[in-house]
Coordinates of C-alpha atoms and ligand atoms in Angstrom, one line a residue:
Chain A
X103 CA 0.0 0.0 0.0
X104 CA 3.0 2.5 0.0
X105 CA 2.0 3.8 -3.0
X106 CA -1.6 4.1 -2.6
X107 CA -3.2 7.4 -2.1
X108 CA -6.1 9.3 -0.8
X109 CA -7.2 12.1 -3.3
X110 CA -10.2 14.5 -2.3
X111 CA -12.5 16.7 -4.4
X112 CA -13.1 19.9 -2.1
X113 CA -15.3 22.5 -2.9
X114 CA -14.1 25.9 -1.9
X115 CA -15.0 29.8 -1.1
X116 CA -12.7 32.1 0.3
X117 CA -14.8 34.0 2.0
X118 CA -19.0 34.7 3.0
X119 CA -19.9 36.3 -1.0
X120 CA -16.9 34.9 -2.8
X121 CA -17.9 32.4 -5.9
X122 CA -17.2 28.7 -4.7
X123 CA -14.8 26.8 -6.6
X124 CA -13.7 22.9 -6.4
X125 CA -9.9 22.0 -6.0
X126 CA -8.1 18.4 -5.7
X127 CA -6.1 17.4 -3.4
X128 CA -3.8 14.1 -3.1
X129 CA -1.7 12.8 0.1
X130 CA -0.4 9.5 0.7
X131 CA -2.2 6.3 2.0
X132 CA -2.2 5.7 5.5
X133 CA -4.5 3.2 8.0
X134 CA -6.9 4.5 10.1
X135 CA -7.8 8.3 8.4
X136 CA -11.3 10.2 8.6
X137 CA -12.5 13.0 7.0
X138 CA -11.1 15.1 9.5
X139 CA -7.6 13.5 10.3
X140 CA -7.1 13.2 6.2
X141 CA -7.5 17.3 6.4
X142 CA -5.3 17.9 9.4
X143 CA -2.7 16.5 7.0
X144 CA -3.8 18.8 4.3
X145 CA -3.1 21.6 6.3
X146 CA 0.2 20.5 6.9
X147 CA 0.8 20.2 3.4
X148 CA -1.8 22.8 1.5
X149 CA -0.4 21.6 -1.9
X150 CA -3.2 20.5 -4.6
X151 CA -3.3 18.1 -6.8
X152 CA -1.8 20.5 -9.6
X153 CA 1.3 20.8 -7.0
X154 CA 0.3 24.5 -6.4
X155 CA 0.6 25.9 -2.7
X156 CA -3.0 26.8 -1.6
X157 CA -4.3 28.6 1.2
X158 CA -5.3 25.9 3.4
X159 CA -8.7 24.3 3.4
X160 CA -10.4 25.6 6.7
X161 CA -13.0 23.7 8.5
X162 CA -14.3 23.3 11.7
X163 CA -14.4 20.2 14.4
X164 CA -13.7 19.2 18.2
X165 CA -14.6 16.3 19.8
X166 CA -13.2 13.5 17.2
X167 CA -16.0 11.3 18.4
X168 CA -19.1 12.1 16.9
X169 CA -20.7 14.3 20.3
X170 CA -19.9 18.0 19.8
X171 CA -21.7 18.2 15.5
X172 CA -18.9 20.9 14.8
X173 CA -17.4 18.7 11.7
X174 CA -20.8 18.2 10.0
X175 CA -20.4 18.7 6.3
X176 CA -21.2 16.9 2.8
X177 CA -19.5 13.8 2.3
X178 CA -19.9 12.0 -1.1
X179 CA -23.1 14.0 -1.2
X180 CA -24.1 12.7 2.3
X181 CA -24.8 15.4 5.2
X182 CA -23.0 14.0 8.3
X183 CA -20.3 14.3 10.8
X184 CA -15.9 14.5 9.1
X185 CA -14.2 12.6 12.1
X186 CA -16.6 9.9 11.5
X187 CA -16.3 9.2 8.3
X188 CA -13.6 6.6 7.9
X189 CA -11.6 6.9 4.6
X190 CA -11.5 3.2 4.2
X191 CA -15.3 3.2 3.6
X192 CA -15.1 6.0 1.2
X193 CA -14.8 5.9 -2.6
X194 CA -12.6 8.0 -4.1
X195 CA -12.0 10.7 -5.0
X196 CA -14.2 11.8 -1.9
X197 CA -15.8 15.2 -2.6
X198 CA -16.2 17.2 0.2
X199 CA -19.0 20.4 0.4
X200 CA -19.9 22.4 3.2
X201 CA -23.4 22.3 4.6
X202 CA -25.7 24.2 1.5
X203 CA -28.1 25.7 3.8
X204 CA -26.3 27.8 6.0
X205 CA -24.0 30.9 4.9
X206 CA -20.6 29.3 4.3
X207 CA -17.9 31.4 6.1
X208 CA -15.0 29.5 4.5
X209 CA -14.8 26.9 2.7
X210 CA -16.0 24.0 5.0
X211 CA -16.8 26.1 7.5
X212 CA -20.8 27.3 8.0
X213 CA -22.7 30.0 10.2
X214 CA -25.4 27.5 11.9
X215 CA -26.8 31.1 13.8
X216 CA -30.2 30.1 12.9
X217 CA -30.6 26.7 14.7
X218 CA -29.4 28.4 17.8
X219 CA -31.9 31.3 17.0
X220 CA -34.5 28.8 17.0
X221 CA -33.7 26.9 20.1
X222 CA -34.1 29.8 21.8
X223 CA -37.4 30.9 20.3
X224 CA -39.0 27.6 21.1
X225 CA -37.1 27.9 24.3
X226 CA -35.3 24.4 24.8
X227 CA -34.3 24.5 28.0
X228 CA -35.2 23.9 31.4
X229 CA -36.5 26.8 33.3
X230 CA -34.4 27.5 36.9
X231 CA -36.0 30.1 38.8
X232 CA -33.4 29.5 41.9
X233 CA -31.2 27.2 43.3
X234 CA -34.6 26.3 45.8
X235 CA -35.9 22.8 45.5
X236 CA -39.0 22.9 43.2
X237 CA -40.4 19.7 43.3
X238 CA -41.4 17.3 46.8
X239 CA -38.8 14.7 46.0
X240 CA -36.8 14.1 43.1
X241 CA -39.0 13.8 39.9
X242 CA -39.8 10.0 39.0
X243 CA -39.0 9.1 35.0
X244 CA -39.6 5.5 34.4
X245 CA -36.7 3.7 32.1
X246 CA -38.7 3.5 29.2
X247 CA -39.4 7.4 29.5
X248 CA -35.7 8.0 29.7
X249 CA -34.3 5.7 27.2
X250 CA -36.7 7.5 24.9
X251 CA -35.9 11.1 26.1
X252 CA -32.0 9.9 25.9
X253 CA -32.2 9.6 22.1
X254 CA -33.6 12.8 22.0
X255 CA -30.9 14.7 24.0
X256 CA -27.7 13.7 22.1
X257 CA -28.7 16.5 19.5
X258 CA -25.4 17.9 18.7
X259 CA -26.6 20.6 16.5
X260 CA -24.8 19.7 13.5
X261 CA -27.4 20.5 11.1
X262 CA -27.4 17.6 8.9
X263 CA -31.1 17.1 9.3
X264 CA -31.7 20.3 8.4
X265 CA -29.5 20.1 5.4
X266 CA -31.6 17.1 3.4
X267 CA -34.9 18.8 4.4
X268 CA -36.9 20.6 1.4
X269 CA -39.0 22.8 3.6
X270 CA -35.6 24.7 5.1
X271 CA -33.7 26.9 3.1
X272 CA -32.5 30.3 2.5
X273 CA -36.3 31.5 1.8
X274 CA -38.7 29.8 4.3
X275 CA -39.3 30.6 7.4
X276 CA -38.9 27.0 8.7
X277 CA -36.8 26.4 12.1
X278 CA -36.5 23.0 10.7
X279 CA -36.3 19.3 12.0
X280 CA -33.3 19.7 15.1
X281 CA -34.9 22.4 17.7
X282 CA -38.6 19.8 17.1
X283 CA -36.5 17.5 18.6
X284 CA -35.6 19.4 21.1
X285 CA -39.1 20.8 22.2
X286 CA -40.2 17.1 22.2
X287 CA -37.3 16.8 24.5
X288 CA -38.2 19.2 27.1
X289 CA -41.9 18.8 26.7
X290 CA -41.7 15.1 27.9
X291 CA -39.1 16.5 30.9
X292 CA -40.7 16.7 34.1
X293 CA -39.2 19.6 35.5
X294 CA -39.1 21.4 32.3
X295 CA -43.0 21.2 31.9
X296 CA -44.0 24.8 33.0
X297 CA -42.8 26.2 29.2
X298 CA -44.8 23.7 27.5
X299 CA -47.6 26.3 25.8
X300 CA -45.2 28.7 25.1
X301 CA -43.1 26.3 23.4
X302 CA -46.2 24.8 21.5
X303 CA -47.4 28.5 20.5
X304 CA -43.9 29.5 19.7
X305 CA -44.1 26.4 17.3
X306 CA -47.2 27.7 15.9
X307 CA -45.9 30.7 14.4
X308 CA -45.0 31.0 11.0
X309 CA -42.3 28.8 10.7
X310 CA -43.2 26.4 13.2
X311 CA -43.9 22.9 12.9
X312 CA -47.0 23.6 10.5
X313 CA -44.1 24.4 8.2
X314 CA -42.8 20.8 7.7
X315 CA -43.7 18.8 4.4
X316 CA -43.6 15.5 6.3
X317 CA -40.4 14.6 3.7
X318 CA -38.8 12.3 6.5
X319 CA -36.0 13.0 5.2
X320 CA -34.2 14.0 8.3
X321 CA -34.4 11.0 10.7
X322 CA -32.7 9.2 7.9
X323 CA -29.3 11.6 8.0
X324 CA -29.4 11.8 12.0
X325 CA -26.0 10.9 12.7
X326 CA -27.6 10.4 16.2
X327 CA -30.5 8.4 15.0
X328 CA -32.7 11.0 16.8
X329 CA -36.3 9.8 16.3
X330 CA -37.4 13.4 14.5
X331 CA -40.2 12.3 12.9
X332 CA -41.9 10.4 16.1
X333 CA -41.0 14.2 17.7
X334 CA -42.7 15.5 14.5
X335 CA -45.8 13.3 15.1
X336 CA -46.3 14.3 19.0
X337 CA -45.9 17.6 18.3
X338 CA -48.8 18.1 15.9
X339 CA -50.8 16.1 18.5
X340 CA -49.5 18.4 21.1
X341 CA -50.0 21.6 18.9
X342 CA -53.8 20.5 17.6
X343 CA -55.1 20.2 21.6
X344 CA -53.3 23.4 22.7
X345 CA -54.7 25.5 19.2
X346 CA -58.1 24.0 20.3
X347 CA -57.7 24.4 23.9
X348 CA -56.9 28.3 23.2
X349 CA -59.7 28.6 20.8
X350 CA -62.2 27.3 23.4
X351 CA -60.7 27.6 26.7
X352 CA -58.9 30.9 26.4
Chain B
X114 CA -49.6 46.0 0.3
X115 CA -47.5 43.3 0.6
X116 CA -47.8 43.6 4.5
X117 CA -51.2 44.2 4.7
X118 CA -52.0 40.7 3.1
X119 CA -49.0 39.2 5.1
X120 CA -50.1 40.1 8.6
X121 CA -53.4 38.1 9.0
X122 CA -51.9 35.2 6.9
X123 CA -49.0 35.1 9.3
X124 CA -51.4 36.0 12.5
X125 CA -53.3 32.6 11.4
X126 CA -51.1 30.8 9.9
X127 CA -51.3 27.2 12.1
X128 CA -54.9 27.9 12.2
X129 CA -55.2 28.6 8.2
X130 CA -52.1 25.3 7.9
X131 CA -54.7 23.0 9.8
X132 CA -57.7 24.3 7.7
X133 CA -56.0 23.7 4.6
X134 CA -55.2 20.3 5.6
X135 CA -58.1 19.6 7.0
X136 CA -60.0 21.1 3.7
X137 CA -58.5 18.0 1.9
X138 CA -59.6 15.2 3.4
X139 CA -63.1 17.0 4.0
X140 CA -64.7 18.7 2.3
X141 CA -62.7 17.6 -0.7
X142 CA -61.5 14.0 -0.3
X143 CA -65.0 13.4 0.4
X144 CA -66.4 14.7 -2.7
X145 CA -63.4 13.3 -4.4
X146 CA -65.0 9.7 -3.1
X147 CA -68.6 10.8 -3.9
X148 CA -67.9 11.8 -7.6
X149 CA -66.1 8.1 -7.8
X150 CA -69.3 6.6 -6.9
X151 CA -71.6 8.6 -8.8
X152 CA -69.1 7.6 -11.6
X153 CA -68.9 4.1 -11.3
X154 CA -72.5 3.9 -11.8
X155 CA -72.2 4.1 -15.4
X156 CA -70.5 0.7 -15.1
X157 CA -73.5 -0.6 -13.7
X158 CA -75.6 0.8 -16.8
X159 CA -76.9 3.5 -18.6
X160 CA -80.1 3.5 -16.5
X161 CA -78.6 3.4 -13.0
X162 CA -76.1 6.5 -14.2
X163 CA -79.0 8.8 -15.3
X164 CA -81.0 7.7 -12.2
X165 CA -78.3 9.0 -10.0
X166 CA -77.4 12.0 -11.8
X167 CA -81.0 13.0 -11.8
X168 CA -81.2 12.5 -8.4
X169 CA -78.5 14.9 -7.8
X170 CA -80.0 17.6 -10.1
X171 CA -82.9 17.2 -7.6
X172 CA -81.1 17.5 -4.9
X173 CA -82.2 20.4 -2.5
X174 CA -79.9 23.6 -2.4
X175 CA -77.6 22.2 -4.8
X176 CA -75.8 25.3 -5.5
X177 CA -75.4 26.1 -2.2
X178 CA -74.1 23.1 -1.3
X179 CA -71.7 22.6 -4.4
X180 CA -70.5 26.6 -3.8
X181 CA -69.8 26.3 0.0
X182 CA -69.0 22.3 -0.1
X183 CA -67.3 22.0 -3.6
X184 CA -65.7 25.0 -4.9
X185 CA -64.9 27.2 -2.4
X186 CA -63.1 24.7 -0.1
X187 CA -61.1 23.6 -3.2
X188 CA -60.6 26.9 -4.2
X189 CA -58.9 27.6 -1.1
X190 CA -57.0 24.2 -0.5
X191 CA -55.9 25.3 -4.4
X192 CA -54.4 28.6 -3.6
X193 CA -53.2 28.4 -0.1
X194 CA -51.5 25.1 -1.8
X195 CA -49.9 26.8 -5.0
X196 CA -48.4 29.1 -1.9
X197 CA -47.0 25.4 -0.2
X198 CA -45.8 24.0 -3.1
X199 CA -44.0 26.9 -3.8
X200 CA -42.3 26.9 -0.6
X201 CA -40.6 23.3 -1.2
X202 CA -37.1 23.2 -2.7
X203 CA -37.2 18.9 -3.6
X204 CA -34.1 17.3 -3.3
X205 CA -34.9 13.2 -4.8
X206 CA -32.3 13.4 -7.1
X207 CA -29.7 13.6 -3.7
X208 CA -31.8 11.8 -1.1
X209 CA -34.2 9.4 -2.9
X210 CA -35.9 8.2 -0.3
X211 CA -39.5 6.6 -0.8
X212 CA -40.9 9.2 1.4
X213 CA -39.0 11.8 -0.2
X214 CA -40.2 10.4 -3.7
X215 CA -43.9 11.0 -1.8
X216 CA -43.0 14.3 -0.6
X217 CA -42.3 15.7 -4.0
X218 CA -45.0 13.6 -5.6
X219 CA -47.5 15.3 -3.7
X220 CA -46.2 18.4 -4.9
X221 CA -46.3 17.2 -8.5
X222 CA -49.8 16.0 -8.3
X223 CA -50.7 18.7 -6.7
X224 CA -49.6 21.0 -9.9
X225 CA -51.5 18.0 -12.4
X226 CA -55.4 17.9 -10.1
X227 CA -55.3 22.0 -10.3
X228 CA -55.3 22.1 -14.5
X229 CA -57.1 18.7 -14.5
X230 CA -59.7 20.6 -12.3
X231 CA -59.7 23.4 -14.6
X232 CA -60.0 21.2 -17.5
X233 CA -62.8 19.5 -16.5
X234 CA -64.4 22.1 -15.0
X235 CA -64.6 23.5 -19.2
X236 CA -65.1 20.4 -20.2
X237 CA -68.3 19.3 -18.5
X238 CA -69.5 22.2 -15.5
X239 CA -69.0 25.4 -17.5
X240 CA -68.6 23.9 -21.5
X241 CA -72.0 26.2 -22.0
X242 CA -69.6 29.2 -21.3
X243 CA -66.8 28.0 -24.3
X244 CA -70.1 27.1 -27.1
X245 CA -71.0 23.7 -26.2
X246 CA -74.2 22.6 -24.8
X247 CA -74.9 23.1 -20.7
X248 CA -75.3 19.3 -19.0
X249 CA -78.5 20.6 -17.7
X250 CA -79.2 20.3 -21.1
X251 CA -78.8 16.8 -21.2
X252 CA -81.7 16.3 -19.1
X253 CA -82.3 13.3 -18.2
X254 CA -80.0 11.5 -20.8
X255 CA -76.8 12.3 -19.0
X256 CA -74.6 9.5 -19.7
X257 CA -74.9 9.7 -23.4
X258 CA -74.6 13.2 -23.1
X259 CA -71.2 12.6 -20.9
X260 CA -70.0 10.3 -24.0
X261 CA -70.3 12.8 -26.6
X262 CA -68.3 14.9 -24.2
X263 CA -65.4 12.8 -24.7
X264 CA -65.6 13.0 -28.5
X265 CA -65.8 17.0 -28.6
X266 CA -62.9 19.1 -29.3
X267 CA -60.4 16.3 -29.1
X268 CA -60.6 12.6 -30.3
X269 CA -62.0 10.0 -27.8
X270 CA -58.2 8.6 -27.1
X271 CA -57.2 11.9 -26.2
X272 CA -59.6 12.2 -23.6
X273 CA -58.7 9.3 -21.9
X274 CA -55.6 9.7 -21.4
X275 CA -56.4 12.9 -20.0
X276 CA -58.8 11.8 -17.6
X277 CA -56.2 9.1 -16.7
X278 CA -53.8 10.9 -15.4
X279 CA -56.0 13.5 -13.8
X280 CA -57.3 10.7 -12.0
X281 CA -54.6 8.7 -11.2
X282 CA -53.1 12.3 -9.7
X283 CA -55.7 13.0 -7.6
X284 CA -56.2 10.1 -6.1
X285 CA -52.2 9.9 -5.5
X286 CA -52.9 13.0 -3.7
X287 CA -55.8 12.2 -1.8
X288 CA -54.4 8.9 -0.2
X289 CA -50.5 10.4 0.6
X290 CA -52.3 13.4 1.7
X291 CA -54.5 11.3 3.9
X292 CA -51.1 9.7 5.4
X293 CA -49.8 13.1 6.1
X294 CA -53.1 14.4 7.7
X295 CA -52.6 11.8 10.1
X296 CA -49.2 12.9 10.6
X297 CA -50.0 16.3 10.5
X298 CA -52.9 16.6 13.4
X299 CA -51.0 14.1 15.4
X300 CA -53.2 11.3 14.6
X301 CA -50.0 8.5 13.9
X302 CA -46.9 8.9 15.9
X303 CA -44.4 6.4 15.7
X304 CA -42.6 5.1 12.7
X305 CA -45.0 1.2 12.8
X306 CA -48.1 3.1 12.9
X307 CA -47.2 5.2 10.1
X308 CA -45.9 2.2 8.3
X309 CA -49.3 0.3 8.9
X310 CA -51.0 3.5 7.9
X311 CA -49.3 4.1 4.8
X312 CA -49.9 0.3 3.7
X313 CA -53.8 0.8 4.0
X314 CA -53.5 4.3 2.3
X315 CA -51.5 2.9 -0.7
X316 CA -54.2 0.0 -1.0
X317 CA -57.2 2.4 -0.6
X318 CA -55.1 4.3 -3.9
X319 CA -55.2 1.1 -5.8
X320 CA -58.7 0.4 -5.1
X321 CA -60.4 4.3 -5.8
X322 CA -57.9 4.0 -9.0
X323 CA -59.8 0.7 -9.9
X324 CA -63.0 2.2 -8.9
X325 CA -62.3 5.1 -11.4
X326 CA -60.6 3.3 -14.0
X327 CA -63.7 1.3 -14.7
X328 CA -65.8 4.0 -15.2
X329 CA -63.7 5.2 -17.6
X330 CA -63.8 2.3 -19.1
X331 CA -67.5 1.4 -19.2
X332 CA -67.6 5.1 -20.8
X333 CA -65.0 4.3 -23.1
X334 CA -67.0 0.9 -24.4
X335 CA -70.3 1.4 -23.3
X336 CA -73.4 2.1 -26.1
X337 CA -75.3 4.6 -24.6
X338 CA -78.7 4.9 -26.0
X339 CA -79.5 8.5 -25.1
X340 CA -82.5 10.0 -26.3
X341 CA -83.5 7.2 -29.0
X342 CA -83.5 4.4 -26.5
X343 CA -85.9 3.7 -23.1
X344 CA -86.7 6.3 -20.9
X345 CA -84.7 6.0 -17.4
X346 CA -87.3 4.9 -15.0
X347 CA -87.5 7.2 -12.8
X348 CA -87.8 10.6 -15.5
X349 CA -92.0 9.8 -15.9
X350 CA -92.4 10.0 -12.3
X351 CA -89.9 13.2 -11.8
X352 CA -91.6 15.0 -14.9
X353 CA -95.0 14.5 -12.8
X354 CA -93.6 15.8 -10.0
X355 CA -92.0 18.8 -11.7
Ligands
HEM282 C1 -56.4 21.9 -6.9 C2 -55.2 21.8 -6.8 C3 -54.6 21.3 -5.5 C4 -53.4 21.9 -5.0 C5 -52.6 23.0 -5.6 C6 -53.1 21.2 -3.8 C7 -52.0 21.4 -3.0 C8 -51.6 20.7 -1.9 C9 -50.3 20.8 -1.2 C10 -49.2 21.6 -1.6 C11 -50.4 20.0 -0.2 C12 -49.3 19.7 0.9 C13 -49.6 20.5 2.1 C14 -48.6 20.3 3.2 O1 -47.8 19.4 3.2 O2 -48.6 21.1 4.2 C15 -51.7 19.4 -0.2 C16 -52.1 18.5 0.8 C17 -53.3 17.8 0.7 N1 -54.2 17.9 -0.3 FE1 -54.1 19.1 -1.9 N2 -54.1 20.3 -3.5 C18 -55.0 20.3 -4.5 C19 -56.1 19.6 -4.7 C20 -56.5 18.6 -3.8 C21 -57.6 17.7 -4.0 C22 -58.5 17.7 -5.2 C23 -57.7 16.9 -2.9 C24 -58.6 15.8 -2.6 C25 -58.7 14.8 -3.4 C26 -56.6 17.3 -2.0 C27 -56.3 16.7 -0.8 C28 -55.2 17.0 0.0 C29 -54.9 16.3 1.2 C30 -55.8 15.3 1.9 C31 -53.7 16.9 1.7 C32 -53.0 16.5 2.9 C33 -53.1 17.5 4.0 C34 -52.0 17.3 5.1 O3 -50.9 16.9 4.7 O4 -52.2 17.7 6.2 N3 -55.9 18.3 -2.6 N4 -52.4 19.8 -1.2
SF4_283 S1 -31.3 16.1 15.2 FE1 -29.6 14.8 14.5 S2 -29.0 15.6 12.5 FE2 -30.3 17.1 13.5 S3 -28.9 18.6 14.5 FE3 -29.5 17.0 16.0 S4 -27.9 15.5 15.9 FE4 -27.8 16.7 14.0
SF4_284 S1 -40.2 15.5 8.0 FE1 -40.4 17.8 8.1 S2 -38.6 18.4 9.2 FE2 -38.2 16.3 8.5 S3 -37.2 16.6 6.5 FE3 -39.3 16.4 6.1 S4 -40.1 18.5 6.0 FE4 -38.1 18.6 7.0
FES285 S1 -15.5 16.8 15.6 FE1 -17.2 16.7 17.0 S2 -18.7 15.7 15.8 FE2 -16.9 15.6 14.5

């Protein structure tokens, strides 16, 4: 394998309104490279394929283990997470494209503002008034409950779900699939129950979850297998009784 | 102007979401169902077809029904939908998915019902308006009357295939859209239920297809006697009443 090689197509833009472009790129062969590992090496040696010195290609990622969603990008066409994607499953040449729907900053590395924006409009957190006890007892969740509300909480933010789904781009309102997770999350979470209307109406706003096309494309690309669609579904249950309850009981 | 018309669309927009979902499965996927039946009848004869048309024309308040019950309901679902579809950027040829495929599929057949609608509207509700005869016209030999419809303006064939695909589309559309109602109002959940749903769904689309498909066909083959022929039973008894 000494002279085996790994050679990447990479598409480029140096900076937030600059034209993309795609360059090559070629380095040697060695066991055990992901995405992200096969670009650290790029850096070190920001030569393409034409043997011109480039600007190194600039991306972002952390953890190296799939948790933090910083490396998510398009692999082979396939939203998901760099440091996960192991070269050795890859064919070649492996293109590489930042995320489409968020503003690219440069080259591989995107603006995900709006997902945060929208966490905090539906408002997925839990609520601490004080550092007072709030509840007789510690809250009881049965093991079924949590397993359930564990898939739920290992959003990382990276986005890809939001990348494959039709209803969110640059021109719709959408908040998209993630922060549905996430109110589906903290909805079912006992001591974050007090926000649950104001979540729901805030998900009834333009935008909100009346906005989704029911594509179901983005439990597929869930590097996290994050059951979006079953968070999808309870929602509109959720969001029906509270639009009837406040156009009766209100 | 732009805001004016925004701020009451965007004040009521889950409310005018939930209507316009709730618009296609009724008042509109009912009628859809209901014009299938009164359809089919022609494959059960001449005389059962003009019996039921007849006793449709008789119907009580049967403007007011077909205005409030009929056209404006699709009218709206129309509109607000051209507005939806617009909305969707499709992406099959990245992430072909089946329910991706039925994502932009409803779009599609979306597009194909509203000029279908259109089309048949002219061809059979409002022909009177573009020089051909009114169906009350017909009175009470409707089905032949529906047959020479299919021979004016374009050849037989032509019409068919037409009526085909407008059919096939909207009952596409109906049955996915019944999945995604359920999915919408919170009806189905989790991913089995959908599944199971989707599977009754898809055979209630092959069956209204059938269901449609041989009234086509019995108008396609059918002799229909019309005014030459015997009297449907029942036009003796409504002239007397009339
Ligand atoms: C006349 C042209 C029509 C247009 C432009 C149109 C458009 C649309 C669109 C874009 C959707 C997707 C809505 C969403 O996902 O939020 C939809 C859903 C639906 N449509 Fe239509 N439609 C038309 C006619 C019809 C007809 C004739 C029927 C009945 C046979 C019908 C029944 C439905 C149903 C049941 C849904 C599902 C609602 C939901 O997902 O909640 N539509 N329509
Ligand atoms: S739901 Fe999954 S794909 Fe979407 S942001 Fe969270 S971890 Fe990423
Ligand atoms: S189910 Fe909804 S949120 Fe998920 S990809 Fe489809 S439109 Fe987007
Ligand atoms: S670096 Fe954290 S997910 Fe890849």
């Amino acid at each position: 394998m000494a002279d085996a090689q790994i050679r990447f197509r990479i598409k480029r833009q140096d900076k937030p309104d600059a034209a993309p472009y795609w360059d090559d790129f070629v380095m040697p062969y060695a066991p055990g490279h992901n995405v992200v590992s096969a670009l650290m090496y790029l850096r070190e040696h920001p030569v393409n394929a034409r043997g011109r010195g480039v600007e190194p290609v600039v991306w972002e990622s952390n953890c190296m283990e799939e948790v933090c969603g910083a490396c998510a990008m398009i692999v082979n066409g396939t939203p998901r997470q760099a440091c996960a994607a192991l070269i050795d499953q890859l064919t070649q040449p492996i293109t590489l494209e930042p995320l489409s729907k968020f503003p690219v900053v440069r080259d591989l590395l995107v603006e995900r503002e709006r997902m945060f924006a929208a966490l905090k409009q539906v408002k997925a957190w839990v609520p601490l008034d004080g550092s007072q006890d709030i509840h007789e007892g510690a809250p009881r969740i049965s093991p079924v409950d949590q397993s359930l509300r564990y898939l739920f909480s290992r959003c990382m933010t990276c986005g890809c779900c939001m990348e494959v789904c039709p209803q969110f781009h640059e021109d719709s309102r959408f908040i998209g699939p993630a922060p549905l997770g996430q109110v589906a999350l903290h909805n079912q979470h006992p001591t974050s129950t007090y926000f649950r209307s104001e979540r729901l109406q805030a998900l009834m706003e333009p935008g909100g979850i009346a906005d989704c096309g029911n594509a179901q494309n983005c439990v597929k690309v869930c590097p996290k297998d994050i059951p979006l669609t079953q968070a999808i579904g309870e929602l509109g249950r959720q969001t029906t009784v509270q639009w009837l309850k406040d156009l009766f009981v209100r | 102007m732009a805001e004016a018309v925004a701020g009451p669309l965007d004040q009521h927009h889950f409310a005018i979401r939930r209507l316009h979902s709730l618009m296609g499965i009724v008042p509109i996927g009912a009628f859809l169902f209901n014009h299938l039946l009164t359809n089919s009848t022609a494959f059960l004869g001449e005389k059962n077809f003009d019996d039921h048309v007849l006793w449709i024309h008789h119907m009580p308040w049967l403007l007011a029904i077909e205005v409030c019950f009929i056209f404006v309901p699709i009218a709206f679902h129309a509109v607000y939908g051209v507005v939806i579809a617009l909305q969707a950027r499709s992406n099959v040829s990245r992430y072909g998915y089946g329910d991706n495929w039925r994502y932009m599929l409803q779009r599609v057949t979306a597009w194909i019902t509203l000029v279908f609608i259109v089309v048949h509207l002219v061809h059979f509700r409002f022909a009177h308006w573009f020089g051909a005869e009114s169906y009350a016209a017909a009175h009470p030999y409707f089905l032949a009357f529906t047959q020479q419809g299919f021979t004016m303006w374009l050849p037989m064939s032509a019409w068919m295939v037409i009526y085909v695909i407008g059919l096939a589309a909207a009952v596409f559309h109906l049955c996915n859209g019944l999945v995604t109602f359920c999915i919408t109002w919170g009806v189905v959940i989790g991913d089995d239920s959908r599944k199971r749903l989707s599977l009754a769904a898809a055979a209630l689309g092959l069956l209204l297809m059938a269901w449609g498909l041989i009234s086509l066909y019995a108008l396609g083959t059918m002799e229909a006697r019309g005014p030459g022929g015997a009297e449907p039973a029942h036009v003796a008894q409504h002239e007397h009443l009339s």
